[in-house]
Amino acid sequence: MAEIPSVQPWLTLIGIGEDGPAGIGDTARQLIASAPVVFGGARHIELMSAVITGETHQWLSPFERSVEAVLERRGRPTVVLASGDPFFYGVGATLSRRIPATEMTVIPAPSSFSLAASRLGWPLQETTVLSLHGRPIDLIRPHLHPGRKILALTSDGKGPAELAALLRNTGFGQSELTVLEALGGPQEKVSRQNAAEFALSGVNDLNVCGIEVKAEAGARVLPLSAGLADDLFEHDGQITKREIRAMTLSALSPRHGELLWDIGAGSGSIGIEWMLADPSLRAIAIEASVERAARIRSNAANFGVPALTIVEGEAPNALAGLPTPDAVFIGGGGSDAGVLDAAIGRLKSGGRLVANAVTTEMEALLLAEQARRGGSLIRIDIARAAPVGRMTGWRPAMPVTQWCWIKP
């Protein structure tokens, strides 16, 4: 696509709050009043109806239709109304993918998170901030650590009760849940309840939940380190064991924004832990077993990474058409004809491939590939203490041969 030449600022993004015109300054008021065209949500347009004199356009579904409508006005004065700060989980982030910052004038207002933090007296830099608006509620799971404070924007009035249920079901029922409704407007309301006893009803669709996390014994706390306990995962024995998984993730070396292929995913543990390392990371789990694929889907939700992509099918055929990976892990089915060659062929230059072998057939293949292509080979031997009669002895696990290779 040819680059469009830059033009002078023509698009004005104005953040507003629930107090409508009373909460904006004179400059913003004048820009709205003089705008020939104003875009925004139905609520935004209604709030500012006393100021708007031009033509109004409510956001369409899908939203991309409205983005195109805004772009059609390129070079002509246009105002977009947004909630609070347009660049904090707002419309500004979407528009900026298509419109250079040099063509925008932005007048932000306090975000709902800023307003919530001010009501609670929570320093924002010490608070975990999440938007669950239009997103799976499971995204909160990795952040549930004792002592953590979380601000979560929900989708609607049912969101606080759903959060309370999740907290109860995962061992965090004693957490304090504060519901802050319609912040900054005449209907503002703040309520606090224990998650286990949560019984609020009729909650305003515009709400933020403040959570002071308290864990009960046995709560599902997901540690921040690699190599999570095996029993946190649903599996049928087809899982990269904890110690091997930690070493495998270290070898895969995830970096911001990268995509992993997990071939022969089993329980999905490698792809799940890859995604837990950073919110920008993506993973595709390729699994031939329908039953295991369903188990991966359940694990992904329970670990708070529901965006894990699952491809049901056998490699190498299942790899066709998938986006190019930055890293590939082969844990199952690697000795099948064509799998390793297909993965190497699709891996981008500079990408990492890590393959684990527990069978002699797969080990022979990795030894041959290392001799041919280079890379590093390690052998991992793990022994666990186990009862031997009335005594204790070391019970060795099957050794794992691991090949790590960076594509030139």
Short mmCIF file of N, CA, C and O in Angstrom, two decimals, residues 185-233:
data_model
loop_
_atom_site.label_atom_id
_atom_site.label_comp_id
_atom_site.label_asym_id
_atom_site.label_seq_id
_atom_site.Cartn_x
_atom_site.Cartn_y
_atom_site.Cartn_z
N GLY A 185 -20.09 11.31 37.44
CA GLY A 185 -21.41 11.83 37.05
C GLY A 185 -22.37 11.88 38.21
O GLY A 185 -22.06 11.46 39.34
N PRO A 186 -23.58 12.34 37.96
CA PRO A 186 -24.58 12.49 39.03
C PRO A 186 -25.05 11.14 39.61
O PRO A 186 -25.60 11.10 40.71
N GLN A 187 -24.84 10.03 38.87
CA GLN A 187 -25.26 8.72 39.35
C GLN A 187 -24.11 7.93 39.97
O GLN A 187 -24.23 6.73 40.20
N GLU A 188 -23.00 8.62 40.25
CA GLU A 188 -21.85 7.91 40.82
C GLU A 188 -22.23 7.21 42.13
O GLU A 188 -22.95 7.76 42.96
N LYS A 189 -21.71 5.99 42.27
CA LYS A 189 -21.99 5.19 43.46
C LYS A 189 -20.81 4.28 43.72
O LYS A 189 -20.23 3.71 42.79
N VAL A 190 -20.43 4.14 44.99
CA VAL A 190 -19.32 3.27 45.39
C VAL A 190 -19.82 2.29 46.44
O VAL A 190 -20.37 2.71 47.46
N SER A 191 -19.65 0.99 46.18
CA SER A 191 -20.10 -0.06 47.11
C SER A 191 -18.96 -1.04 47.33
O SER A 191 -18.22 -1.36 46.40
N ARG A 192 -18.86 -1.56 48.55
CA ARG A 192 -17.80 -2.52 48.86
C ARG A 192 -18.40 -3.75 49.52
O ARG A 192 -19.22 -3.64 50.43
N GLN A 193 -17.98 -4.92 49.04
CA GLN A 193 -18.43 -6.18 49.63
C GLN A 193 -17.31 -7.20 49.55
O GLN A 193 -16.42 -7.10 48.70
N ASN A 194 -17.39 -8.18 50.44
CA ASN A 194 -16.51 -9.34 50.36
C ASN A 194 -16.94 -10.18 49.17
O ASN A 194 -18.14 -10.39 48.94
N ALA A 195 -15.99 -10.68 48.37
CA ALA A 195 -16.35 -11.43 47.16
C ALA A 195 -17.21 -12.65 47.47
O ALA A 195 -18.12 -12.99 46.72
N ALA A 196 -16.93 -13.31 48.59
CA ALA A 196 -17.68 -14.52 48.94
C ALA A 196 -19.13 -14.22 49.27
O ALA A 196 -19.99 -15.08 49.16
N GLU A 197 -19.41 -12.98 49.69
CA GLU A 197 -20.76 -12.61 50.09
C GLU A 197 -21.39 -11.61 49.12
O GLU A 197 -22.40 -10.99 49.44
N PHE A 198 -20.81 -11.48 47.95
CA PHE A 198 -21.24 -10.45 47.01
C PHE A 198 -22.71 -10.64 46.63
O PHE A 198 -23.12 -11.73 46.23
N ALA A 199 -23.50 -9.57 46.76
CA ALA A 199 -24.93 -9.68 46.46
C ALA A 199 -25.48 -8.40 45.84
O ALA A 199 -26.68 -8.15 45.89
N LEU A 200 -24.65 -7.57 45.25
CA LEU A 200 -25.13 -6.34 44.62
C LEU A 200 -25.96 -6.66 43.39
O LEU A 200 -25.63 -7.57 42.63
N SER A 201 -27.01 -5.91 43.18
CA SER A 201 -27.83 -6.06 41.97
C SER A 201 -28.12 -4.69 41.40
O SER A 201 -27.94 -3.67 42.08
N GLY A 202 -28.57 -4.66 40.15
CA GLY A 202 -28.88 -3.39 39.51
C GLY A 202 -27.66 -2.50 39.32
O GLY A 202 -27.77 -1.26 39.36
N VAL A 203 -26.51 -3.10 39.10
CA VAL A 203 -25.27 -2.33 38.95
C VAL A 203 -25.28 -1.60 37.60
O VAL A 203 -25.68 -2.17 36.58
N ASN A 204 -24.84 -0.36 37.60
CA ASN A 204 -24.73 0.42 36.37
C ASN A 204 -23.78 -0.26 35.38
O ASN A 204 -22.75 -0.80 35.78
N ASP A 205 -24.14 -0.24 34.10
CA ASP A 205 -23.28 -0.87 33.09
C ASP A 205 -21.89 -0.25 33.04
O ASP A 205 -20.92 -0.90 32.64
N LEU A 206 -21.79 1.03 33.43
CA LEU A 206 -20.49 1.71 33.46
C LEU A 206 -19.89 1.53 34.85
O LEU A 206 -20.26 2.25 35.78
N ASN A 207 -19.02 0.57 34.98
CA ASN A 207 -18.44 0.33 36.31
C ASN A 207 -17.01 -0.16 36.22
O ASN A 207 -16.60 -0.78 35.24
N VAL A 208 -16.27 0.14 37.26
CA VAL A 208 -14.91 -0.36 37.46
C VAL A 208 -14.90 -1.08 38.80
O VAL A 208 -15.49 -0.62 39.77
N CYS A 209 -14.22 -2.21 38.85
CA CYS A 209 -14.12 -2.98 40.10
C CYS A 209 -12.71 -2.86 40.67
O CYS A 209 -11.73 -3.09 39.97
N GLY A 210 -12.65 -2.50 41.94
CA GLY A 210 -11.38 -2.51 42.65
C GLY A 210 -11.29 -3.77 43.50
O GLY A 210 -12.21 -4.07 44.27
N ILE A 211 -10.22 -4.52 43.34
CA ILE A 211 -10.07 -5.80 44.04
C ILE A 211 -8.81 -5.77 44.90
O ILE A 211 -7.72 -5.53 44.40
N GLU A 212 -8.99 -5.96 46.20
CA GLU A 212 -7.86 -6.15 47.11
C GLU A 212 -7.75 -7.66 47.35
O GLU A 212 -8.56 -8.24 48.06
N VAL A 213 -6.76 -8.27 46.73
CA VAL A 213 -6.70 -9.73 46.65
C VAL A 213 -6.25 -10.34 47.98
O VAL A 213 -5.20 -9.98 48.53
N LYS A 214 -7.07 -11.29 48.44
CA LYS A 214 -6.74 -12.08 49.64
C LYS A 214 -6.93 -13.55 49.27
O LYS A 214 -7.97 -13.93 48.74
N ALA A 215 -5.93 -14.35 49.53
CA ALA A 215 -5.96 -15.76 49.14
C ALA A 215 -6.25 -16.65 50.34
O ALA A 215 -5.71 -16.45 51.43
N GLU A 216 -7.11 -17.64 50.11
CA GLU A 216 -7.38 -18.66 51.12
C GLU A 216 -6.38 -19.80 50.93
O GLU A 216 -5.66 -19.85 49.94
N ALA A 217 -6.34 -20.73 51.86
CA ALA A 217 -5.49 -21.91 51.70
C ALA A 217 -5.92 -22.67 50.46
O ALA A 217 -7.10 -22.91 50.25
N GLY A 218 -4.96 -23.00 49.61
CA GLY A 218 -5.26 -23.74 48.39
C GLY A 218 -5.73 -22.88 47.24
O GLY A 218 -6.17 -23.41 46.21
N ALA A 219 -5.65 -21.56 47.38
CA ALA A 219 -6.05 -20.67 46.27
C ALA A 219 -5.19 -20.93 45.05
O ALA A 219 -4.01 -21.29 45.16
N ARG A 220 -5.78 -20.73 43.86
CA ARG A 220 -5.06 -20.99 42.61
C ARG A 220 -4.19 -19.76 42.26
O ARG A 220 -4.56 -18.94 41.42
N VAL A 221 -3.06 -19.66 42.92
CA VAL A 221 -2.09 -18.59 42.64
C VAL A 221 -1.13 -19.10 41.57
O VAL A 221 -0.50 -20.15 41.75
N LEU A 222 -1.02 -18.37 40.48
CA LEU A 222 -0.12 -18.76 39.40
C LEU A 222 1.23 -18.06 39.60
O LEU A 222 1.34 -16.85 39.41
N PRO A 223 2.27 -18.80 40.00
CA PRO A 223 3.58 -18.19 40.24
C PRO A 223 4.09 -17.45 39.00
O PRO A 223 3.71 -17.75 37.87
N LEU A 224 4.98 -16.49 39.25
CA LEU A 224 5.51 -15.68 38.16
C LEU A 224 6.69 -16.35 37.45
O LEU A 224 7.13 -15.88 36.41
N SER A 225 7.17 -17.46 37.99
CA SER A 225 8.32 -18.12 37.39
C SER A 225 7.88 -19.12 36.33
O SER A 225 6.72 -19.55 36.30
N ALA A 226 8.81 -19.51 35.47
CA ALA A 226 8.54 -20.58 34.51
C ALA A 226 8.63 -21.92 35.22
O ALA A 226 9.32 -22.07 36.23
N GLY A 227 7.91 -22.90 34.66
CA GLY A 227 7.91 -24.23 35.25
C GLY A 227 6.87 -24.36 36.34
O GLY A 227 7.18 -24.65 37.49
N LEU A 228 5.60 -24.11 35.97
CA LEU A 228 4.51 -24.21 36.93
C LEU A 228 4.25 -25.68 37.27
O LEU A 228 4.54 -26.58 36.49
N ALA A 229 3.68 -25.90 38.46
CA ALA A 229 3.45 -27.26 38.93
C ALA A 229 2.56 -28.03 37.95
O ALA A 229 1.59 -27.50 37.42
N ASP A 230 2.91 -29.28 37.72
CA ASP A 230 2.17 -30.11 36.76
C ASP A 230 0.70 -30.23 37.13
O ASP A 230 -0.17 -30.29 36.26
N ASP A 231 0.40 -30.28 38.44
CA ASP A 231 -0.98 -30.52 38.85
C ASP A 231 -1.88 -29.29 38.68
O ASP A 231 -3.09 -29.36 38.91
N LEU A 232 -1.31 -28.17 38.26
CA LEU A 232 -2.14 -27.02 37.90
C LEU A 232 -2.81 -27.22 36.54
O LEU A 232 -3.81 -26.57 36.23
N PHE A 233 -2.25 -28.12 35.74
CA PHE A 233 -2.76 -28.38 34.40
C PHE A 233 -3.66 -29.62 34.40
O PHE A 233 -3.39 -30.59 35.11
#
